[in-house]
mmCIF file of C-alpha atoms in Angstrom:
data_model
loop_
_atom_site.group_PDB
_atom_site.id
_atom_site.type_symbol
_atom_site.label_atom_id
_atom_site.label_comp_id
_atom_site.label_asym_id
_atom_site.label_seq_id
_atom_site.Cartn_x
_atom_site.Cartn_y
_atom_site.Cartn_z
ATOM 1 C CA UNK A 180 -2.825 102.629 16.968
ATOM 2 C CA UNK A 181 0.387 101.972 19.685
ATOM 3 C CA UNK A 182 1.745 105.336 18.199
ATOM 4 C CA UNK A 183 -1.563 107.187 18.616
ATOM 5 C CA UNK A 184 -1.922 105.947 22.605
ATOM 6 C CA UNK A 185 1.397 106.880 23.448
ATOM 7 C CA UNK A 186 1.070 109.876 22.408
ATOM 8 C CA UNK A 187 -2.474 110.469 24.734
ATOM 9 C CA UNK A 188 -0.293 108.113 27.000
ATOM 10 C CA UNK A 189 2.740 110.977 27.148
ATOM 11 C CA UNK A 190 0.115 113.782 26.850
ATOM 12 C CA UNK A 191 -2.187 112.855 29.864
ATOM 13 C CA UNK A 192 0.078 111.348 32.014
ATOM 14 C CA UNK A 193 3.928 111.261 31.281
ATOM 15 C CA UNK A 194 5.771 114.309 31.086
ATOM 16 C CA UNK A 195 1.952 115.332 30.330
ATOM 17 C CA UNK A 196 -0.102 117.108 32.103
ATOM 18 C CA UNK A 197 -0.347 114.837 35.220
ATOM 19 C CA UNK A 198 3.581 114.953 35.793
ATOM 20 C CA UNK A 199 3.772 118.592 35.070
ATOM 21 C CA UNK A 200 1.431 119.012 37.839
ATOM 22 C CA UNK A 201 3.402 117.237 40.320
ATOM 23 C CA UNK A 202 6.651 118.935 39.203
ATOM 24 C CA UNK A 203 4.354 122.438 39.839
ATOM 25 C CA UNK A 204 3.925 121.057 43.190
ATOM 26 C CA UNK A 205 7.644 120.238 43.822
ATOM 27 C CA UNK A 206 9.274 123.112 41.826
ATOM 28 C CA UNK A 207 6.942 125.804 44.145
ATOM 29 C CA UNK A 208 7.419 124.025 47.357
ATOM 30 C CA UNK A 209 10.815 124.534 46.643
ATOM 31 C CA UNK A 210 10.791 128.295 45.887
ATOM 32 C CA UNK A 211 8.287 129.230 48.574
ATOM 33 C CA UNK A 212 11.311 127.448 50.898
ATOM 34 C CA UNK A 213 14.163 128.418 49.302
ATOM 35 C CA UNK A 214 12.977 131.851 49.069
ATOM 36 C CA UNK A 215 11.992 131.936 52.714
ATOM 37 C CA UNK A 216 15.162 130.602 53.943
ATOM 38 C CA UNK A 217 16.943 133.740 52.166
ATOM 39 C CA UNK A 218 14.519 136.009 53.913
ATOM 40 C CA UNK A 219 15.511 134.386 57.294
ATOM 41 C CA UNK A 220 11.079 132.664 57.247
ATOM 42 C CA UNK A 221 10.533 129.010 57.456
ATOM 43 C CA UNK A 222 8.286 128.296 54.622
ATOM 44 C CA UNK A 223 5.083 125.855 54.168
ATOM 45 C CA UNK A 224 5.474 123.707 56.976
ATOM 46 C CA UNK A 225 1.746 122.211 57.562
ATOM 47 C CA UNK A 226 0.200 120.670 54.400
ATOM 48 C CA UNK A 227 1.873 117.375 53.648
ATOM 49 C CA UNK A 228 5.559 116.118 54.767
ATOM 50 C CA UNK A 229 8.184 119.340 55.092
ATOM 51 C CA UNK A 230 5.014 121.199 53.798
ATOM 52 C CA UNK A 231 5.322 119.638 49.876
ATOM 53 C CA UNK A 232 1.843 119.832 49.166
ATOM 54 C CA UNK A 233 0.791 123.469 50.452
ATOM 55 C CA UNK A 234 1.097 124.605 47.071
ATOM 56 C CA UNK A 235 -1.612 121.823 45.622
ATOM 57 C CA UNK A 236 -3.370 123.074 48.885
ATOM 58 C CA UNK A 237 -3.349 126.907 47.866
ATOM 59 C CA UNK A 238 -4.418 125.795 44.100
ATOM 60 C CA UNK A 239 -7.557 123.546 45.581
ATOM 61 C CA UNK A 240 -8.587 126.155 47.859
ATOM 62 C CA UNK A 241 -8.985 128.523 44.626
ATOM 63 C CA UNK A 242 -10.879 126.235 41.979
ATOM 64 C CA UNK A 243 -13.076 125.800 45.082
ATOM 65 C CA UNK A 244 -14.363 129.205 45.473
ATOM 66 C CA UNK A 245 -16.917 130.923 43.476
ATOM 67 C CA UNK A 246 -15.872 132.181 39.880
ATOM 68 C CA UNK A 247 -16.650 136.062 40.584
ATOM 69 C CA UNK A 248 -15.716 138.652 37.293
ATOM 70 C CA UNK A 249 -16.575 142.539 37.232
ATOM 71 C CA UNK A 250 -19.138 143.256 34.588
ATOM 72 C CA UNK A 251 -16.769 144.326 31.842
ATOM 73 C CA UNK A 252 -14.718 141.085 32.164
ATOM 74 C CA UNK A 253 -15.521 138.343 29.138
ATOM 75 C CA UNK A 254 -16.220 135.264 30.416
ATOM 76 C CA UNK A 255 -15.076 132.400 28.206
ATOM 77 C CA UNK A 256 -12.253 133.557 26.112
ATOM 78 C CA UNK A 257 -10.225 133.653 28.685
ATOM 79 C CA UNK A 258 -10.386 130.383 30.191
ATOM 80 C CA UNK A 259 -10.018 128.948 26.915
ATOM 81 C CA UNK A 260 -7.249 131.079 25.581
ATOM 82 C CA UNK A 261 -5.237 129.797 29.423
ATOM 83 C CA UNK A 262 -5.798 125.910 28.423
ATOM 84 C CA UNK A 263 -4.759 126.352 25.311
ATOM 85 C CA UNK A 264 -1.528 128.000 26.848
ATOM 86 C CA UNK A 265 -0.982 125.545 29.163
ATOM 87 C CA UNK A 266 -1.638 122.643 26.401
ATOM 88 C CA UNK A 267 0.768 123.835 24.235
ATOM 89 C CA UNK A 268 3.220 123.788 27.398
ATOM 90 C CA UNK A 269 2.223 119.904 27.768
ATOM 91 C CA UNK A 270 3.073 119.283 23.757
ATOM 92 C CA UNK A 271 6.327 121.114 23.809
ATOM 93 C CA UNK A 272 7.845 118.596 26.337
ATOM 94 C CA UNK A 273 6.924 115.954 24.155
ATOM 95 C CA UNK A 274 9.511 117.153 22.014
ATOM 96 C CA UNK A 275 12.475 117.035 24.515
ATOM 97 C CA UNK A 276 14.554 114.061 25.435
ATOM 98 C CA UNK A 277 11.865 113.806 28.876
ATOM 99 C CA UNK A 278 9.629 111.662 26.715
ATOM 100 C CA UNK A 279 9.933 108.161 26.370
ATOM 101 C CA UNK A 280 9.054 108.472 22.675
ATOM 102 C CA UNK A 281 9.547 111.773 21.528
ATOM 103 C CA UNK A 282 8.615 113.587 19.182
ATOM 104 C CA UNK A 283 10.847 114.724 16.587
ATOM 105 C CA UNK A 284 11.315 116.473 13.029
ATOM 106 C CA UNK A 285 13.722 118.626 10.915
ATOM 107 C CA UNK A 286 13.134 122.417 11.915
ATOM 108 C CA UNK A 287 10.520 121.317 14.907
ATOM 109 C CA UNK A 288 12.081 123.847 17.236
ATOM 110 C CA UNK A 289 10.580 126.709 15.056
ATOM 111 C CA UNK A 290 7.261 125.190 16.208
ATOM 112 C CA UNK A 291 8.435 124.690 19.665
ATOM 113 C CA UNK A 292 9.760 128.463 19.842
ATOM 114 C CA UNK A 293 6.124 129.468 18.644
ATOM 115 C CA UNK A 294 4.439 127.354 21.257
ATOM 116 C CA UNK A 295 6.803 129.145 23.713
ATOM 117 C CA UNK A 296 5.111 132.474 22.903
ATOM 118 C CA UNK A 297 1.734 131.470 23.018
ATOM 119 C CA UNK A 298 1.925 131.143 26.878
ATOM 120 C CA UNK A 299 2.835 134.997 28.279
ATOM 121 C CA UNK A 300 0.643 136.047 25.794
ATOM 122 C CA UNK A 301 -1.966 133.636 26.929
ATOM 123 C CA UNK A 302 -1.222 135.538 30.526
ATOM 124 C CA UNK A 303 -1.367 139.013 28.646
ATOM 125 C CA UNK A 304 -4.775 138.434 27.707
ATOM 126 C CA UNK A 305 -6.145 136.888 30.806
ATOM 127 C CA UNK A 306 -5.069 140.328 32.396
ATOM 128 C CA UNK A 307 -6.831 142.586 29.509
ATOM 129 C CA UNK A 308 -9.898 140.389 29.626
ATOM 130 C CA UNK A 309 -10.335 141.325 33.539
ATOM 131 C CA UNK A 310 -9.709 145.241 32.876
ATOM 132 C CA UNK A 311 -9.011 147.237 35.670
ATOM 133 C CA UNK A 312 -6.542 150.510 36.355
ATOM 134 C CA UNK A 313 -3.795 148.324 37.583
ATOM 135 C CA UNK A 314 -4.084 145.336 35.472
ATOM 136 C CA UNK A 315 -3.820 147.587 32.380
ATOM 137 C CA UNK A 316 -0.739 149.117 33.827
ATOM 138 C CA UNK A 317 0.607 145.943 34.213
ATOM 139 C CA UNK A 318 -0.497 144.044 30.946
ATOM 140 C CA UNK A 319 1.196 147.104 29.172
ATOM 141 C CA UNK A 320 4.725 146.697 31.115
ATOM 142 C CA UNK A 321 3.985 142.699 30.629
ATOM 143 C CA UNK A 322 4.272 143.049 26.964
ATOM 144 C CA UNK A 323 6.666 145.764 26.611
ATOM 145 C CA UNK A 324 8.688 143.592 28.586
ATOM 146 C CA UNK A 325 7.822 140.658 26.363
ATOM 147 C CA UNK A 326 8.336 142.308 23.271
ATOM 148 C CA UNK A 327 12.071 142.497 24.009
ATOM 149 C CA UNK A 328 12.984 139.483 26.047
ATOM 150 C CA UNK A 329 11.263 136.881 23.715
ATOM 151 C CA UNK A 330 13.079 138.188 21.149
ATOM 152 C CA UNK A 331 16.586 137.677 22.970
ATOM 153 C CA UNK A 332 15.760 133.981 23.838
ATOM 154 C CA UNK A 333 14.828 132.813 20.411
ATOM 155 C CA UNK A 334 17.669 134.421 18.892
ATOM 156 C CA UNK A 335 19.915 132.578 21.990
ATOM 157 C CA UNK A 336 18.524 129.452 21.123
ATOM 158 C CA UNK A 337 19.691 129.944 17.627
ATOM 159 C CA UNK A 338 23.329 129.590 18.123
ATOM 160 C CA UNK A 339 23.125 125.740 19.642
ATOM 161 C CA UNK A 340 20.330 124.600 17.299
ATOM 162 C CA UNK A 341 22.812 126.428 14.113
ATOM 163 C CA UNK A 342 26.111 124.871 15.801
ATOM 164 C CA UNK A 343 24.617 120.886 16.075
ATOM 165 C CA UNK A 344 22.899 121.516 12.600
ATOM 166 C CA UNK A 345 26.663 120.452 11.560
ATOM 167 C CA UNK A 346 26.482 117.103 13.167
ATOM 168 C CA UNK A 347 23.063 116.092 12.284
ATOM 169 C CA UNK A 348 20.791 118.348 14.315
ATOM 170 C CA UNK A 349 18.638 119.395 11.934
ATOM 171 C CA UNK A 350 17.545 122.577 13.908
ATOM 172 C CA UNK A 351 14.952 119.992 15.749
ATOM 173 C CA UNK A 352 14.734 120.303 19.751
ATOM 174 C CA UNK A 353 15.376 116.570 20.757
ATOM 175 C CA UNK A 354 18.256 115.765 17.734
ATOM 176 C CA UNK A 355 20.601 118.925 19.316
ATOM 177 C CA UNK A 356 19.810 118.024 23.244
ATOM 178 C CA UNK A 357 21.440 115.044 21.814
ATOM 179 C CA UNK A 358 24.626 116.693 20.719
ATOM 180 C CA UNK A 359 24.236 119.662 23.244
ATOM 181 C CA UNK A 360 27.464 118.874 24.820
ATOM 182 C CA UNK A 361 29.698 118.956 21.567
ATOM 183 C CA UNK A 362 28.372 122.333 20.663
ATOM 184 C CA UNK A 363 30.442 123.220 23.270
ATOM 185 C CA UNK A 364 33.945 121.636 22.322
ATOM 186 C CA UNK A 365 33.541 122.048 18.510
ATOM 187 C CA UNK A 366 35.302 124.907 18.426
ATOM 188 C CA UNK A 367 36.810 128.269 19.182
ATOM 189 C CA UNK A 368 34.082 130.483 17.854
ATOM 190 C CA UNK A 369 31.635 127.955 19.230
ATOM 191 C CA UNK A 370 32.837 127.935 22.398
ATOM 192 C CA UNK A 371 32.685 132.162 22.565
ATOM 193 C CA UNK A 372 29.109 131.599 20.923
ATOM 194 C CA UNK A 373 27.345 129.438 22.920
ATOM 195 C CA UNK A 374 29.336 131.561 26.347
ATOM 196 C CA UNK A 375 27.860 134.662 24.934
ATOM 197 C CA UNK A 376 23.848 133.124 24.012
ATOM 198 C CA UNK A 377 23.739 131.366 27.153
ATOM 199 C CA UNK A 378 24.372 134.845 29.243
ATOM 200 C CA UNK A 379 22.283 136.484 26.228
ATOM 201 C CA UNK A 380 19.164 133.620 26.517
ATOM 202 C CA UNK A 381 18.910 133.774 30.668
ATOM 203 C CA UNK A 382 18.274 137.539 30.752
ATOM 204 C CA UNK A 383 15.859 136.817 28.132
ATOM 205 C CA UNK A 384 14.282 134.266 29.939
ATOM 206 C CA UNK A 385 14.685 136.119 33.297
ATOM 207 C CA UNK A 386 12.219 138.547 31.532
ATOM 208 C CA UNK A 387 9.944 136.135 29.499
ATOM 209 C CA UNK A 388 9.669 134.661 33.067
ATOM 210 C CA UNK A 389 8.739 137.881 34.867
ATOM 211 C CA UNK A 390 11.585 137.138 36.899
ATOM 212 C CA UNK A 391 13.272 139.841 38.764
ATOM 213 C CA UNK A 392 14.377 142.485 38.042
ATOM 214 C CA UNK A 393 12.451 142.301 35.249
ATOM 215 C CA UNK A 394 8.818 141.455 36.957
ATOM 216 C CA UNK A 395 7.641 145.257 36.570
ATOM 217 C CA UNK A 396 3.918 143.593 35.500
ATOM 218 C CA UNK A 397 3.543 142.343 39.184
ATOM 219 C CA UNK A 398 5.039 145.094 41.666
ATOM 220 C CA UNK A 399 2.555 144.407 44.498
ATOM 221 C CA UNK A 400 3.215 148.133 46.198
ATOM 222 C CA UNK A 401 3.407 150.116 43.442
ATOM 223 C CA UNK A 402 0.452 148.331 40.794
ATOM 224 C CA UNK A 403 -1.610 146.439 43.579
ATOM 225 C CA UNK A 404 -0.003 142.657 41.605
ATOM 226 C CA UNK A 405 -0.326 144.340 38.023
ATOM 227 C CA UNK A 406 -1.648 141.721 35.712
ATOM 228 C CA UNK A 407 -3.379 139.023 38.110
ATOM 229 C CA UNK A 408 -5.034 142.015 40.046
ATOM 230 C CA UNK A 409 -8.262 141.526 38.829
ATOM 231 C CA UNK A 410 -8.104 137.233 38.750
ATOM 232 C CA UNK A 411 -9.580 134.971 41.864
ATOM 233 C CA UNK A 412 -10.752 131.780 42.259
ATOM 234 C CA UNK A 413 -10.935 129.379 39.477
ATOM 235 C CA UNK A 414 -9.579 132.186 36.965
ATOM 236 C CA UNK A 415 -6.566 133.145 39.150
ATOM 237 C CA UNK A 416 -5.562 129.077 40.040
ATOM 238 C CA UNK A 417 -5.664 128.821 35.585
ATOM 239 C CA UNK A 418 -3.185 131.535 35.531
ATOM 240 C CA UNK A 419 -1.104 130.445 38.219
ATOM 241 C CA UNK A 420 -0.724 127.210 36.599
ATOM 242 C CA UNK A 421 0.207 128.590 33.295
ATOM 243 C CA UNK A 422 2.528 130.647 35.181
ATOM 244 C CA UNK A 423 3.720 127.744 37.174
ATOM 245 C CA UNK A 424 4.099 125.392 34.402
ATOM 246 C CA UNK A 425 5.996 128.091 32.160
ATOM 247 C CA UNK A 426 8.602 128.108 35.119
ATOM 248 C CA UNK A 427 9.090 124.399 34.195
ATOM 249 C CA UNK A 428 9.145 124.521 30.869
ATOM 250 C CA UNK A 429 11.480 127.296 29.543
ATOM 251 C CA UNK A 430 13.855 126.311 31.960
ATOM 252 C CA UNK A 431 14.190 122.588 30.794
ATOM 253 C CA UNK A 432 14.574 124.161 27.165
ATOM 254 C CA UNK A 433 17.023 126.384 28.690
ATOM 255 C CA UNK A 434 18.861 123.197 30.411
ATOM 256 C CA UNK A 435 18.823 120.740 27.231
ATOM 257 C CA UNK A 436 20.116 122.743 24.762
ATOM 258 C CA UNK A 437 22.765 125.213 26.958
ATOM 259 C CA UNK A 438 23.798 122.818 29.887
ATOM 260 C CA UNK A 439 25.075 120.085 27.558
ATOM 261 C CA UNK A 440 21.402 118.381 26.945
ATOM 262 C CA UNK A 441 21.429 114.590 28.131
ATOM 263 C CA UNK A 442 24.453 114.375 28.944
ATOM 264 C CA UNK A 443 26.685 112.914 31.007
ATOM 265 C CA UNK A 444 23.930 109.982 30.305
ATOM 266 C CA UNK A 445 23.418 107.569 27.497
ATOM 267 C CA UNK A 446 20.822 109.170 25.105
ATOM 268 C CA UNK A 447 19.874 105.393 24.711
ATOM 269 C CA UNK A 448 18.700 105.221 27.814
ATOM 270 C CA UNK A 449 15.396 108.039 28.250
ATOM 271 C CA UNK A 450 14.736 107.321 32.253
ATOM 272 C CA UNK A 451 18.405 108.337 32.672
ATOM 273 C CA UNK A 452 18.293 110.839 30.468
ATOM 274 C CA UNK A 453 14.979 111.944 31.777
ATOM 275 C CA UNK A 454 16.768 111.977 34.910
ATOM 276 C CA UNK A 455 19.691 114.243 33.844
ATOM 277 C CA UNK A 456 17.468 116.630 32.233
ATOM 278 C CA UNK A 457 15.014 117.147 35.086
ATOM 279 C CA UNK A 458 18.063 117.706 37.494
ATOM 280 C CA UNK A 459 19.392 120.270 35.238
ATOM 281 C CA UNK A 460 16.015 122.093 35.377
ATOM 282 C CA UNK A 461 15.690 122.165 38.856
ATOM 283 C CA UNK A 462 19.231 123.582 39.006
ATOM 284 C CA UNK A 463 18.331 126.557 36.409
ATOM 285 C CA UNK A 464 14.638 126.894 38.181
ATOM 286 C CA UNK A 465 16.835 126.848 41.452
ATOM 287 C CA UNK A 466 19.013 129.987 40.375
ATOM 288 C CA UNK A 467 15.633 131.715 39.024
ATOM 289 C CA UNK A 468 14.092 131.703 42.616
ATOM 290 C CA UNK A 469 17.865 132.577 44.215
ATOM 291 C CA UNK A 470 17.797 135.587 41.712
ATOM 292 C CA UNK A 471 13.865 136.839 42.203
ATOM 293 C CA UNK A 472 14.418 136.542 46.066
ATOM 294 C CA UNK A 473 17.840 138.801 46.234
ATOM 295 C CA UNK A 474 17.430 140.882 43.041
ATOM 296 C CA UNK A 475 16.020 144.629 43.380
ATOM 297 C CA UNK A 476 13.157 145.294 40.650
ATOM 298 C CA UNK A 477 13.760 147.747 38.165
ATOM 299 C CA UNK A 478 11.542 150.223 36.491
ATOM 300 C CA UNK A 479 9.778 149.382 33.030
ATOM 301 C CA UNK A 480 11.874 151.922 30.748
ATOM 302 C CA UNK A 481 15.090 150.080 32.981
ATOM 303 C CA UNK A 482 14.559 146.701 32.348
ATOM 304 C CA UNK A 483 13.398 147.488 28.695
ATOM 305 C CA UNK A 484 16.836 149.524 28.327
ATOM 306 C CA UNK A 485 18.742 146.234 30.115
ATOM 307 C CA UNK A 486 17.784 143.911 27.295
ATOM 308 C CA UNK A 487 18.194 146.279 24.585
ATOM 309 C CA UNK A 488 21.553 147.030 25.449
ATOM 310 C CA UNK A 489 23.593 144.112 26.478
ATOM 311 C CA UNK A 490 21.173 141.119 26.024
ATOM 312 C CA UNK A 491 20.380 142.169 22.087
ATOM 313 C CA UNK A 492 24.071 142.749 21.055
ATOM 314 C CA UNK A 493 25.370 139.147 23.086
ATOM 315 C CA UNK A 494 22.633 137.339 21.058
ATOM 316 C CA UNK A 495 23.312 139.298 18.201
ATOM 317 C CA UNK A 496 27.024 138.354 18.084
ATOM 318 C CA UNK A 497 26.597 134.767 19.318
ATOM 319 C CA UNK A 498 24.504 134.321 15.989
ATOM 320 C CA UNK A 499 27.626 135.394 13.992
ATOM 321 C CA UNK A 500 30.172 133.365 15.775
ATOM 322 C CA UNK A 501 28.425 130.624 15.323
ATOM 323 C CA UNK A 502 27.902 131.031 11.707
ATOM 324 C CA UNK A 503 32.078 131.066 11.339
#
């Protein structure tokens, strides 16, 4: 029974869905600022102190207003097929070193990398059930875009989950943020593999992400905001917070497994490793916004040909060094 209410405990609450939502408020305050500091703007400066809470602002003010669809749109899939995206989101962090009891189990990160894809496509189909010109246009460059970069990042996660296998990782999530570091220092070819899937896994993320230069599915001039063209009100705050909460979660993957997991802390100790992780995810999350503020956007067939060229063959060879 104490197992069974932590877990609704960790769920609900902690690093469940109430914590992810005030990390969604903190991690967008901080790219609306950071991204208007760059473009010489000020930022949210009304709602709340420095402005923190005009992104929970911006989300009320949507549920609030009317749920309006065109007459072609379906009405409940979508809404379900979001929460289930953004639930799966909420049960993949129970499996990283964040949770005060984790969960954990040989070959769990082949769940975890399926849970990752369940969320873009989760934002795929919210476009397609809204259809309109634009949306279309960019659901299609969405997934063509997907169908590459989530790819790359599975494969990059590979190479630590392979490497700590050797010192009792077990290919699960929480048992190689554990050894994260050593993966690093265990050898030669490790070192040049986990160099090599790191570069290889953040262009795949910068894509999974819609990041740029790879967010062709939401080029405001050219495709009117491609897939959430159609989306307002209730609808359009569901798939901002998938969106939102996918920008938390890929990057804390990214951060435990690449950036030496837990440490410098005592994996004993979960605040303090709690702590190091969720400093390491603002950091990636932090370069994310630096890059989609400065970074040009390319075309579909561009940032299709990106990934298939040097992303592909770095994740490709990573794999093999750190098979050696």
């Amino acid at each position: 029974m104490a197992g069974i209410l932590d877990l609704i405990i960790q769920a609900l609450v902690y690093p469940g869905l109430v914590f992810t939502i005030i990390l969604i408020i903190f991690t967008q305050w901080l790219a609306r600022k950071l991204s208007a500091r760059i473009q010489f703007r000020r930022g949210p400066i009304h709602a709340g102190p420095a402005g923190i809470l005009q992104p929970l602002a911006d989300l009320l003010k949507l549920v609030a207003k009317r749920d309006m669809v065109n007459k072609y749109s379906l009405m409940h899939s979508p809404v379900i097929v979001v929460s289930l995206g953004i639930g799966v989101l909420i049960v993949a962090q129970l499996a990283l070193p964040v949770a005060y009891s984790p969960i954990y189990a040989r070959y769990d990160a082949i769940a975890v990398l399926y849970f990752l894809l369940i969320a873009p496509f989760a934002i795929a189909y919210l476009a397609v059930a809204h259809p309109n010109p634009y949306t279309t246009i960019g659901a299609a460059r969405f997934l063509a875009v997907l169908a590459v970069s989530e790819p790359v990042f599975a494969a990059s996660l590979l190479v630590p989950l392979i490497i700590s296998s050797r010192t009792g990782g077990d290919f699960s999530i929480y048992l190689t943020s554990l050894r994260a570091a050593g993966a690093w220092t265990s050898g030669f070819s490790e070192s040049i593999a986990m160099i090599l899937a790191t570069i290889s896994g953040f262009l795949g993320m910068l894509g999974a992400l819609m990041v740029k230069p790879f967010d062709t599915a939401e080029a405001e001039s050219e495709i009117y905001w491609g897939v959430f063209t159609e989306l307002g009100g209730p609808r359009l705050a569901f798939g901002f917070f998938l969106k939102f909460a996918e920008r938390i979660v890929m990057p804390m993957i990214f951060a435990v497994l690449f950036l030496g997991g837990v440490w410098p802390a005592d994996p004993s100790n979960w605040m303090a490793s709690a702590l190091v992780v969720y400093l390491k995810t603002i950091v990636v999350f932090t370069i994310l916004v630096v890059a989609d503020s400065i970074l040009p956007r390319y075309k579909p067939e561009q940032a299709v040909a990106f990934l298939l060229k040097y992303a592909y063959p770095l994740a490709v060879a990573a794999i093999l060094l750190s098979l050696v």
